Tab-separated table of N, CA and C in Angstrom:
chain	number	residue	atom	x	y	z
A	567	MET	N	-12.024	-59.835	89.640
A	567	MET	CA	-12.555	-59.619	91.101
A	567	MET	C	-12.470	-61.092	91.738
A	568	LEU	N	-12.002	-62.061	90.599
A	568	LEU	CA	-11.115	-63.951	90.769
A	568	LEU	C	-10.252	-63.510	91.539
A	569	LYS	N	-9.099	-62.149	90.904
A	569	LYS	CA	-7.932	-62.412	91.211
A	569	LYS	C	-7.574	-61.824	93.137
A	570	TRP	N	-8.738	-61.403	93.545
A	570	TRP	CA	-9.054	-60.640	94.904
A	570	TRP	C	-9.746	-61.793	95.211
A	571	CYS	N	-10.442	-62.608	95.209
A	571	CYS	CA	-10.636	-63.830	95.597
A	571	CYS	C	-9.663	-64.671	95.928
A	572	LEU	N	-8.739	-65.207	95.578
A	572	LEU	CA	-7.640	-66.049	94.950
A	572	LEU	C	-6.612	-65.311	96.087
A	573	VAL	N	-5.866	-63.920	95.826
A	573	VAL	CA	-5.644	-63.555	97.440
A	573	VAL	C	-6.121	-63.915	98.745
A	574	ALA	N	-7.458	-63.502	98.551
A	574	ALA	CA	-8.032	-63.940	100.300
A	574	ALA	C	-8.449	-65.252	100.677
A	575	ILE	N	-8.098	-66.445	99.818
A	575	ILE	CA	-8.432	-67.238	99.790
A	575	ILE	C	-6.127	-68.230	100.071
A	576	ALA	N	-5.354	-67.218	100.144
A	576	ALA	CA	-4.286	-67.976	99.501
A	576	ALA	C	-3.818	-66.690	100.731
A	577	ALA	N	-4.129	-65.889	101.308
A	577	ALA	CA	-4.060	-65.162	102.647
A	577	ALA	C	-4.818	-66.190	103.727
A	578	LEU	N	-5.603	-67.043	104.015
A	578	LEU	CA	-6.764	-67.635	104.812
A	578	LEU	C	-5.700	-68.971	104.690
A	579	LEU	N	-5.157	-69.137	103.980
A	579	LEU	CA	-4.168	-70.731	103.737
A	579	LEU	C	-3.436	-70.501	104.497
A	580	LEU	N	-2.350	-69.483	104.804
A	580	LEU	CA	-0.442	-69.149	105.254
A	580	LEU	C	-1.548	-68.299	106.988
A	581	VAL	N	-2.303	-67.958	107.039
A	581	VAL	CA	-2.506	-67.606	108.226
A	581	VAL	C	-3.445	-68.958	108.456
A	582	GLY	N	-4.656	-69.113	108.539
A	582	GLY	CA	-5.739	-69.659	109.407
A	582	GLY	C	-6.841	-70.141	110.015
A	583	PRO	N	-8.093	-69.910	109.301
A	583	PRO	CA	-9.616	-69.669	110.122
A	583	PRO	C	-9.452	-68.778	111.433
A	584	ALA	N	-9.022	-69.778	111.958
A	584	ALA	CA	-8.673	-68.957	113.234
A	584	ALA	C	-8.654	-67.321	113.717
A	585	ALA	N	-7.600	-67.455	113.306
A	585	ALA	CA	-6.398	-66.041	112.788
A	585	ALA	C	-6.705	-65.082	112.681
A	586	ALA	N	-8.527	-65.335	111.451
A	586	ALA	CA	-8.963	-64.163	110.571
A	586	ALA	C	-10.036	-63.166	112.196
A	587	SER	N	-10.640	-64.447	112.946
A	587	SER	CA	-11.595	-63.274	113.509
A	587	SER	C	-11.382	-62.636	115.050
A	588	THR	N	-9.700	-63.368	115.844
A	588	THR	CA	-8.961	-62.780	116.477
A	588	THR	C	-8.321	-62.451	116.254
A	589	MET	N	-7.086	-61.828	115.332
A	589	MET	CA	-5.715	-61.652	115.305
A	589	MET	C	-6.134	-60.161	114.635
A	590	SER	N	-5.245	-59.043	115.418
A	590	SER	CA	-4.998	-57.407	114.512
A	590	SER	C	-4.175	-58.132	112.766
A	591	ARG	N	-4.598	-56.745	112.072
A	591	ARG	CA	-3.669	-56.705	110.956
A	591	ARG	C	-2.234	-56.875	111.225
A	592	SER	N	-1.891	-55.979	112.196
A	592	SER	CA	0.182	-56.411	112.882
A	592	SER	C	0.211	-58.116	112.776
A	593	GLU	N	-0.579	-58.575	113.499
A	593	GLU	CA	-0.575	-60.090	113.921
A	593	GLU	C	-0.561	-60.765	113.067
A	594	THR	N	-1.805	-60.459	112.157
A	594	THR	CA	-2.444	-61.055	110.795
A	594	THR	C	-0.312	-61.404	109.725
A	595	THR	N	-0.292	-60.344	109.982
A	595	THR	CA	0.903	-60.388	109.463
A	595	THR	C	1.957	-60.622	109.710
A	596	LEU	N	2.065	-60.798	111.177
A	596	LEU	CA	3.938	-61.516	111.497
A	596	LEU	C	3.343	-62.506	111.464
A	597	LEU	N	1.970	-63.198	111.244
A	597	LEU	CA	2.130	-64.452	111.310
A	597	LEU	C	2.178	-64.814	110.127
A	598	ARG	N	1.922	-64.469	108.665
A	598	ARG	CA	2.009	-64.809	107.228
A	598	ARG	C	3.763	-64.253	107.303
A	599	GLN	N	4.406	-63.629	107.925
A	599	GLN	CA	5.829	-63.395	107.714
A	599	GLN	C	6.445	-64.780	107.948
A	600	MET	N	6.072	-64.649	109.401
A	600	MET	CA	6.818	-66.000	109.841
A	600	MET	C	6.311	-67.499	109.152
A	601	ASN	N	4.955	-67.723	108.871
A	601	ASN	CA	5.329	-68.908	108.100
A	601	ASN	C	5.855	-68.893	106.487
A	602	LEU	N	5.432	-67.619	105.541
A	602	LEU	CA	6.601	-67.722	104.425
A	602	LEU	C	7.889	-68.108	104.792
A	603	VAL	N	8.470	-67.722	105.465
A	603	VAL	CA	10.040	-67.694	106.598
A	603	VAL	C	9.772	-69.145	106.148
A	604	ARG	N	8.803	-70.008	107.206
A	604	ARG	CA	8.964	-71.162	108.135
A	604	ARG	C	9.111	-72.353	105.997
A	605	ALA	N	8.404	-71.517	105.445
A	605	ALA	CA	8.291	-72.348	104.277
A	605	ALA	C	8.879	-72.274	103.233
A	606	ASP	N	9.954	-71.321	103.098
A	606	ASP	CA	10.516	-71.163	102.458
A	606	ASP	C	12.088	-71.840	102.689
A	607	HIS	N	12.094	-72.991	104.428
A	607	HIS	CA	12.998	-73.873	104.837
A	607	HIS	C	12.675	-75.531	104.967
A	608	GLY	N	11.272	-74.949	104.287
A	608	GLY	CA	10.896	-76.590	103.891
A	608	GLY	C	10.213	-76.901	105.402
A	609	LEU	N	8.933	-75.474	105.718
A	609	LEU	CA	8.398	-76.896	106.792
A	609	LEU	C	6.756	-76.355	107.163
A	610	GLY	N	6.370	-76.656	107.693
A	610	GLY	CA	4.883	-76.825	107.992
A	610	GLY	C	4.496	-75.263	108.813
A	611	PRO	N	3.441	-74.430	107.826
A	611	PRO	CA	3.264	-73.593	108.451
A	611	PRO	C	2.260	-73.515	110.141
A	612	LEU	N	2.348	-72.402	110.865
A	612	LEU	CA	2.211	-72.565	112.070
A	612	LEU	C	0.606	-72.379	111.928
A	613	ARG	N	0.017	-72.510	112.933
A	613	ARG	CA	-1.537	-72.770	112.959
A	613	ARG	C	-1.865	-71.893	114.568
A	614	PRO	N	-2.818	-70.302	114.441
A	614	PRO	CA	-3.137	-70.085	115.797
A	614	PRO	C	-3.588	-70.614	116.651
A	615	ASP	N	-3.500	-70.797	118.107
A	615	ASP	CA	-3.706	-71.367	118.958
A	615	ASP	C	-4.630	-70.038	120.173
A	616	GLY	N	-5.650	-70.419	120.079
A	616	GLY	CA	-6.255	-69.339	120.842
A	616	GLY	C	-5.727	-69.174	122.971
A	617	ARG	N	-5.349	-70.157	123.404
A	617	ARG	CA	-4.814	-70.387	124.461
A	617	ARG	C	-3.673	-69.996	124.363
A	618	LEU	N	-2.059	-70.108	123.450
A	618	LEU	CA	-1.871	-69.928	123.127
A	618	LEU	C	-1.531	-67.913	122.775
A	619	GLU	N	-2.461	-68.170	122.238
A	619	GLU	CA	-2.620	-66.257	121.818
A	619	GLU	C	-2.989	-64.913	123.034
A	620	ARG	N	-3.676	-65.812	124.007
A	620	ARG	CA	-4.155	-65.194	125.783
A	620	ARG	C	-3.023	-65.286	126.555
A	621	ALA	N	-1.963	-66.024	126.261
A	621	ALA	CA	-0.975	-66.550	126.879
A	621	ALA	C	0.255	-64.506	126.430
A	622	ALA	N	0.275	-64.926	124.807
A	622	ALA	CA	0.973	-64.233	124.447
A	622	ALA	C	0.335	-62.651	124.758
A	623	ARG	N	-0.782	-62.787	124.812
A	623	ARG	CA	-1.556	-60.707	124.989
A	623	ARG	C	-1.025	-60.574	126.189
A	624	SER	N	-1.100	-61.182	127.188
A	624	SER	CA	-0.628	-61.291	128.378
A	624	SER	C	0.253	-60.914	128.738
A	625	HIS	N	0.694	-61.871	128.067
A	625	HIS	CA	2.469	-61.265	128.537
A	625	HIS	C	3.080	-59.776	127.750
A	626	SER	N	2.576	-59.186	126.367
A	626	SER	CA	3.039	-58.170	125.902
A	626	SER	C	2.457	-57.380	126.972
A	627	HIS	N	0.528	-57.148	127.405
A	627	HIS	CA	0.443	-56.320	128.101
A	627	HIS	C	0.871	-56.207	129.233
A	628	GLU	N	1.915	-57.288	129.949
A	628	GLU	CA	2.089	-56.609	131.159
A	628	GLU	C	3.772	-55.895	130.805
A	629	MET	N	4.472	-56.495	129.601
A	629	MET	CA	5.623	-56.038	129.221
A	629	MET	C	5.324	-54.179	129.075
A	630	LEU	N	4.244	-54.356	128.523
A	630	LEU	CA	3.651	-52.356	127.885
A	630	LEU	C	3.798	-51.559	128.460
A	631	VAL	N	2.345	-52.112	129.819
A	631	VAL	CA	2.383	-51.649	131.180
A	631	VAL	C	3.426	-51.252	132.382
A	632	SER	N	4.326	-52.074	132.700
A	632	SER	CA	5.521	-52.329	132.891
A	632	SER	C	6.350	-52.269	133.038
A	633	ASP	N	6.828	-51.484	131.478
A	633	ASP	CA	8.210	-51.338	131.175
A	633	ASP	C	9.361	-51.722	130.942
A	634	VAL	N	9.190	-52.990	131.105
A	634	VAL	CA	10.332	-54.331	131.023
A	634	VAL	C	9.725	-55.103	130.209
A	635	PHE	N	10.880	-55.797	129.343
A	635	PHE	CA	11.257	-56.490	128.191
A	635	PHE	C	12.400	-57.801	128.814
A	636	ALA	N	11.272	-58.655	129.231
A	636	ALA	CA	12.004	-60.262	129.819
A	636	ALA	C	10.324	-61.243	129.569
A	637	HIS	N	11.254	-62.386	129.322
A	637	HIS	CA	10.438	-63.269	129.249
A	637	HIS	C	9.281	-63.562	130.898
A	638	GLY	N	10.419	-63.013	131.798
A	638	GLY	CA	9.894	-64.025	132.650
A	638	GLY	C	9.001	-65.001	133.552
A	639	ALA	N	8.429	-65.639	134.283
A	639	ALA	CA	8.211	-66.952	134.562
A	639	ALA	C	7.163	-67.586	132.905
A	640	PHE	N	7.984	-67.565	132.137
A	640	PHE	CA	7.313	-68.462	130.724
A	640	PHE	C	6.603	-69.674	131.399
A	641	ALA	N	7.348	-70.497	132.243
A	641	ALA	CA	6.929	-72.214	132.285
A	641	ALA	C	5.799	-71.626	133.391
A	642	SER	N	5.958	-70.644	134.215
A	642	SER	CA	4.322	-70.774	134.991
A	642	SER	C	3.094	-69.875	134.066
A	643	ARG	N	3.274	-68.867	133.552
A	643	ARG	CA	2.690	-68.261	132.340
A	643	ARG	C	1.845	-69.077	131.807
A	644	MET	N	2.807	-70.569	130.413
A	644	MET	CA	2.705	-71.768	129.904
A	644	MET	C	1.211	-72.193	131.023
A	645	ALA	N	1.257	-72.407	132.235
A	645	ALA	CA	0.909	-73.815	133.006
A	645	ALA	C	-0.784	-73.193	132.994
A	646	ALA	N	-0.696	-71.296	133.631
A	646	ALA	CA	-1.396	-70.335	134.130
A	646	ALA	C	-2.476	-70.792	132.417
A	647	PHE	N	-2.192	-70.939	131.228
A	647	PHE	CA	-3.274	-70.675	130.335
A	647	PHE	C	-3.127	-71.808	130.073
A	648	ALA	N	-2.647	-72.494	130.725
A	648	ALA	CA	-2.988	-74.556	130.492
A	648	ALA	C	-2.549	-75.161	128.704
A	649	ILE	N	-1.859	-74.472	128.287
A	649	ILE	CA	-0.696	-74.548	126.869
A	649	ILE	C	-0.033	-76.356	127.626
A	650	THR	N	-1.207	-76.810	126.052
A	650	THR	CA	-0.260	-78.814	126.173
A	650	THR	C	0.477	-78.586	124.810
A	651	GLY	N	0.654	-79.860	125.788
A	651	GLY	CA	2.152	-79.929	124.264
A	651	GLY	C	3.194	-80.399	125.465
A	652	SER	N	4.413	-80.915	124.343
A	652	SER	CA	5.664	-81.438	124.829
A	652	SER	C	6.783	-80.529	125.022
A	653	LEU	N	6.295	-79.425	124.333
A	653	LEU	CA	7.426	-78.136	123.890
A	653	LEU	C	7.084	-77.004	123.569
A	654	ALA	N	7.595	-75.963	124.492
A	654	ALA	CA	6.731	-74.991	124.487
A	654	ALA	C	7.951	-73.639	124.144
A	655	GLY	N	7.761	-72.687	123.698
A	655	GLY	CA	8.900	-71.744	123.388
A	655	GLY	C	8.350	-70.062	123.387
A	656	GLU	N	9.470	-69.397	123.854
A	656	GLU	CA	8.873	-68.107	123.367
A	656	GLU	C	9.909	-67.426	122.718
A	657	ASN	N	9.200	-66.187	122.187
A	657	ASN	CA	9.910	-65.486	121.419
A	657	ASN	C	9.910	-63.951	121.411
A	658	LEU	N	10.238	-62.761	121.829
A	658	LEU	CA	10.115	-61.455	122.426
A	658	LEU	C	10.974	-60.878	121.173
A	659	ALA	N	10.254	-59.706	121.165
A	659	ALA	CA	10.628	-58.399	120.574
A	659	ALA	C	9.856	-56.875	120.392
A	660	TRP	N	10.655	-56.138	120.597
A	660	TRP	CA	10.071	-54.748	120.373
A	660	TRP	C	11.412	-54.055	119.518
A	661	GLY	N	10.332	-52.652	118.900
A	661	GLY	CA	10.924	-51.966	117.851
A	661	GLY	C	10.068	-51.205	117.709
A	662	THR	N	10.666	-49.711	116.940
A	662	THR	CA	9.789	-49.071	116.001
A	662	THR	C	9.946	-48.687	115.123
A	663	GLY	N	9.779	-48.362	114.124
A	663	GLY	CA	9.385	-48.295	112.410
A	663	GLY	C	9.414	-48.923	111.910
A	664	ALA	N	10.292	-49.455	111.357
A	664	ALA	CA	10.942	-50.898	110.685
A	664	ALA	C	11.647	-51.829	111.202
A	665	ARG	N	12.078	-51.661	112.200
A	665	ARG	CA	12.548	-52.491	113.064
A	665	ARG	C	10.985	-53.281	114.069
A	666	GLY	N	9.789	-52.359	114.000
A	666	GLY	CA	8.665	-52.816	115.133
A	666	GLY	C	7.585	-53.302	113.854
A	667	SER	N	8.298	-53.854	112.238
A	667	SER	CA	7.409	-54.272	111.525
A	667	SER	C	7.577	-55.377	111.687
A	668	ALA	N	6.148	-56.177	110.857
A	668	ALA	CA	6.694	-57.637	110.981
A	668	ALA	C	7.573	-57.997	109.898
A	669	GLN	N	8.061	-57.639	109.258
A	669	GLN	CA	9.527	-58.040	108.486
A	669	GLN	C	10.890	-57.432	109.108
A	670	GLY	N	10.478	-56.533	110.281
A	670	GLY	CA	12.079	-56.237	111.011
A	670	GLY	C	12.441	-57.413	112.227
A	671	VAL	N	10.967	-57.675	112.742
A	671	VAL	CA	10.283	-58.777	113.873
A	671	VAL	C	10.912	-60.028	114.059
A	672	VAL	N	10.572	-60.485	111.728
A	672	VAL	CA	11.415	-62.094	111.495
A	672	VAL	C	12.866	-61.633	111.515
A	673	ALA	N	13.210	-60.715	111.358
A	673	ALA	CA	14.479	-60.394	111.022
A	673	ALA	C	15.745	-60.847	111.574
A	674	ALA	N	14.957	-59.851	112.635
A	674	ALA	CA	15.725	-60.080	114.166
A	674	ALA	C	15.865	-61.346	114.722
A	675	TRP	N	14.487	-62.067	114.497
A	675	TRP	CA	14.982	-63.229	114.721
A	675	TRP	C	16.023	-64.468	114.298
A	676	LEU	N	15.509	-63.639	113.233
A	676	LEU	CA	16.717	-64.990	112.532
A	676	LEU	C	17.543	-64.514	112.015
A	677	ALA	N	18.302	-63.671	112.834
A	677	ALA	CA	19.865	-63.295	113.160
A	677	ALA	C	19.884	-63.518	114.714
A	678	SER	N	18.875	-64.671	115.479
A	678	SER	CA	19.503	-64.294	116.806
A	678	SER	C	19.130	-65.497	116.982
A	679	PRO	N	20.370	-66.570	117.348
A	679	PRO	CA	20.150	-68.404	116.936
A	679	PRO	C	19.176	-68.778	117.269
A	680	GLU	N	19.054	-68.286	119.260
A	680	GLU	CA	18.469	-69.328	120.115
A	680	GLU	C	16.428	-69.067	119.361
A	681	HIS	N	16.340	-67.683	118.952
A	681	HIS	CA	14.916	-66.854	118.449
A	681	HIS	C	14.350	-67.587	117.248
A	682	ARG	N	15.907	-67.468	116.070
A	682	ARG	CA	15.628	-68.790	114.799
A	682	ARG	C	15.386	-70.273	115.157
A	683	ALA	N	15.989	-70.722	116.172
A	683	ALA	CA	15.869	-71.937	116.455
A	683	ALA	C	14.456	-72.425	116.763
A	684	ASN	N	13.182	-71.358	117.177
A	684	ASN	CA	12.184	-71.674	118.203
A	684	ASN	C	11.240	-71.305	116.887
A	685	LEU	N	11.825	-70.417	115.931
A	685	LEU	CA	11.250	-69.816	114.469
A	685	LEU	C	11.062	-71.327	113.996
A	686	LEU	N	11.993	-71.640	113.232
A	686	LEU	CA	12.333	-72.451	112.094
A	686	LEU	C	12.512	-74.246	113.050
A	687	ARG	N	11.960	-74.585	114.627
A	687	ARG	CA	11.612	-75.686	114.574
A	687	ARG	C	9.988	-76.709	114.226
A	688	PRO	N	10.742	-77.215	113.752
A	688	PRO	CA	9.539	-77.797	112.988
A	688	PRO	C	8.891	-78.836	114.177
A	689	SER	N	9.230	-79.097	115.348
A	689	SER	CA	8.254	-80.058	116.299
A	689	SER	C	7.096	-78.603	116.299
A	690	PHE	N	6.704	-77.196	116.178
A	690	PHE	CA	6.486	-76.092	117.297
A	690	PHE	C	5.360	-76.353	115.089
A	691	THR	N	3.917	-76.156	115.639
A	691	THR	CA	3.109	-76.386	114.935
A	691	THR	C	2.166	-75.177	115.322
A	692	ARG	N	2.142	-74.650	116.165
A	692	ARG	CA	0.947	-73.819	117.316
A	692	ARG	C	1.848	-72.471	117.277
A	693	VAL	N	0.945	-71.298	117.499
A	693	VAL	CA	1.680	-70.085	117.484
A	693	VAL	C	0.015	-69.400	118.125
A	694	GLY	N	0.561	-68.827	118.948
A	694	GLY	CA	-0.344	-67.256	119.720
A	694	GLY	C	0.619	-65.759	119.478
A	695	ILE	N	0.173	-65.039	119.000
A	695	ILE	CA	1.354	-63.439	119.086
A	695	ILE	C	0.070	-62.289	119.653
A	696	ALA	N	1.133	-62.318	119.956
A	696	ALA	CA	0.169	-60.645	120.222
A	696	ALA	C	1.106	-59.499	120.284
A	697	ASP	N	0.566	-58.540	119.032
A	697	ASP	CA	1.518	-57.040	118.491
A	697	ASP	C	0.812	-56.060	119.475
A	698	PHE	N	1.090	-55.266	120.674
A	698	PHE	CA	0.349	-54.035	121.288
A	698	PHE	C	1.729	-53.055	120.971
A	699	VAL	N	0.818	-52.064	120.768
A	699	VAL	CA	2.261	-51.181	120.175
A	699	VAL	C	1.795	-49.636	121.083
A	700	GLY	N	2.436	-48.660	122.141
A	700	GLY	CA	2.142	-47.968	122.816
A	700	GLY	C	3.750	-47.449	123.007
A	701	SER	N	3.418	-46.601	124.122
A	701	SER	CA	4.956	-46.103	124.853
A	701	SER	C	5.843	-46.809	125.421
A	702	PHE	N	6.502	-47.416	125.310
A	702	PHE	CA	8.051	-48.443	125.689
A	702	PHE	C	9.321	-48.354	125.844
A	703	LEU	N	9.911	-47.727	127.685
A	703	LEU	CA	11.048	-47.466	126.997
A	703	LEU	C	11.371	-46.043	126.939
A	704	GLY	N	10.411	-45.550	126.965
A	704	GLY	CA	10.488	-43.732	126.296
A	704	GLY	C	10.441	-43.634	124.940
A	705	TYR	N	10.294	-44.856	124.173
A	705	TYR	CA	9.613	-44.984	122.501
A	705	TYR	C	7.975	-44.794	122.150
A	706	GLN	N	7.435	-43.398	121.673
A	706	GLN	CA	6.680	-42.731	121.170
A	706	GLN	C	5.427	-45.037	120.309
A	707	GLY	N	5.005	-44.937	120.217
A	707	GLY	CA	4.817	-45.902	118.869
A	707	GLY	C	5.494	-47.589	118.860
A	708	ALA	N	6.368	-47.574	120.003
A	708	ALA	CA	6.999	-49.116	119.966
A	708	ALA	C	5.900	-50.468	119.953
A	709	HIS	N	6.394	-51.592	118.920
A	709	HIS	CA	5.060	-52.952	118.785
A	709	HIS	C	6.189	-53.602	120.127
A	710	VAL	N	4.944	-54.139	120.486
A	710	VAL	CA	5.376	-54.757	121.509
A	710	VAL	C	5.296	-56.115	121.316
A	711	VAL	N	6.414	-57.104	121.040
A	711	VAL	CA	5.647	-58.437	120.283
A	711	VAL	C	5.957	-59.441	120.815
A	712	THR	N	5.494	-60.836	121.444
A	712	THR	CA	5.052	-61.792	121.843
A	712	THR	C	5.009	-62.664	121.111
A	713	ALA	N	5.641	-63.737	120.660
A	713	ALA	CA	5.044	-65.330	119.911
A	713	ALA	C	5.028	-66.226	120.860
A	714	ASP	N	4.591	-67.075	120.922
A	714	ASP	CA	4.239	-68.250	122.251
A	714	ASP	C	3.867	-69.766	120.947
A	715	PHE	N	4.887	-70.654	121.396
A	715	PHE	CA	5.503	-71.427	120.218
A	715	PHE	C	4.632	-73.415	121.261
A	716	ALA	N	3.811	-73.650	120.856
A	716	ALA	CA	4.011	-75.169	120.992
A	716	ALA	C	3.366	-76.391	119.773
A	717	GLY	N	4.044	-77.577	120.413
A	717	GLY	CA	4.460	-78.796	119.513
A	717	GLY	C	3.230	-79.408	119.643
C-alpha cells in the first residue's frame, strides 16, 4: 500500500495536479514522458495550462475532422484562446501503433531540430496537450497530437 501511495505522489509531481482532472490517460502519459526527457536535460517540468490545453484540443480536433496535418494559423489560435507570455510554440505529431505512443511521439520530436528545441526550451514552463484517436489520413486508430507551449 505504501509503495502504491508513493507511486501516485510521484506521478502527480511529474504531471501536476491540474492535469489529473482534465487530461486523458494518453495525454498524462505524454506529459510524463516529456517531463522525463526535460529532467534528463536538467530542465524543470512543464505544467499543464488550461488555456493551452483548450487551444491544443481545438487544433487536434480540427486536424482529425478535416484530415489535414498542419499548424494552420497558430498565432491567431493563441490569440483566440488568450494565451499569454512572451513566447509560444507548438509541436504536432500523428501516428499509429508505437509511433502514436507517448514514447514514439517524444522520440520523433527529439529527432527533429525544431521540435526538439520546443520540447527542451528552458523558457517554456506551461503546456497544453491533446491526443485524439480516430481515422486520420486513411489510418484507423491514429493518434493526432498537439502540444502547445508557453513561457
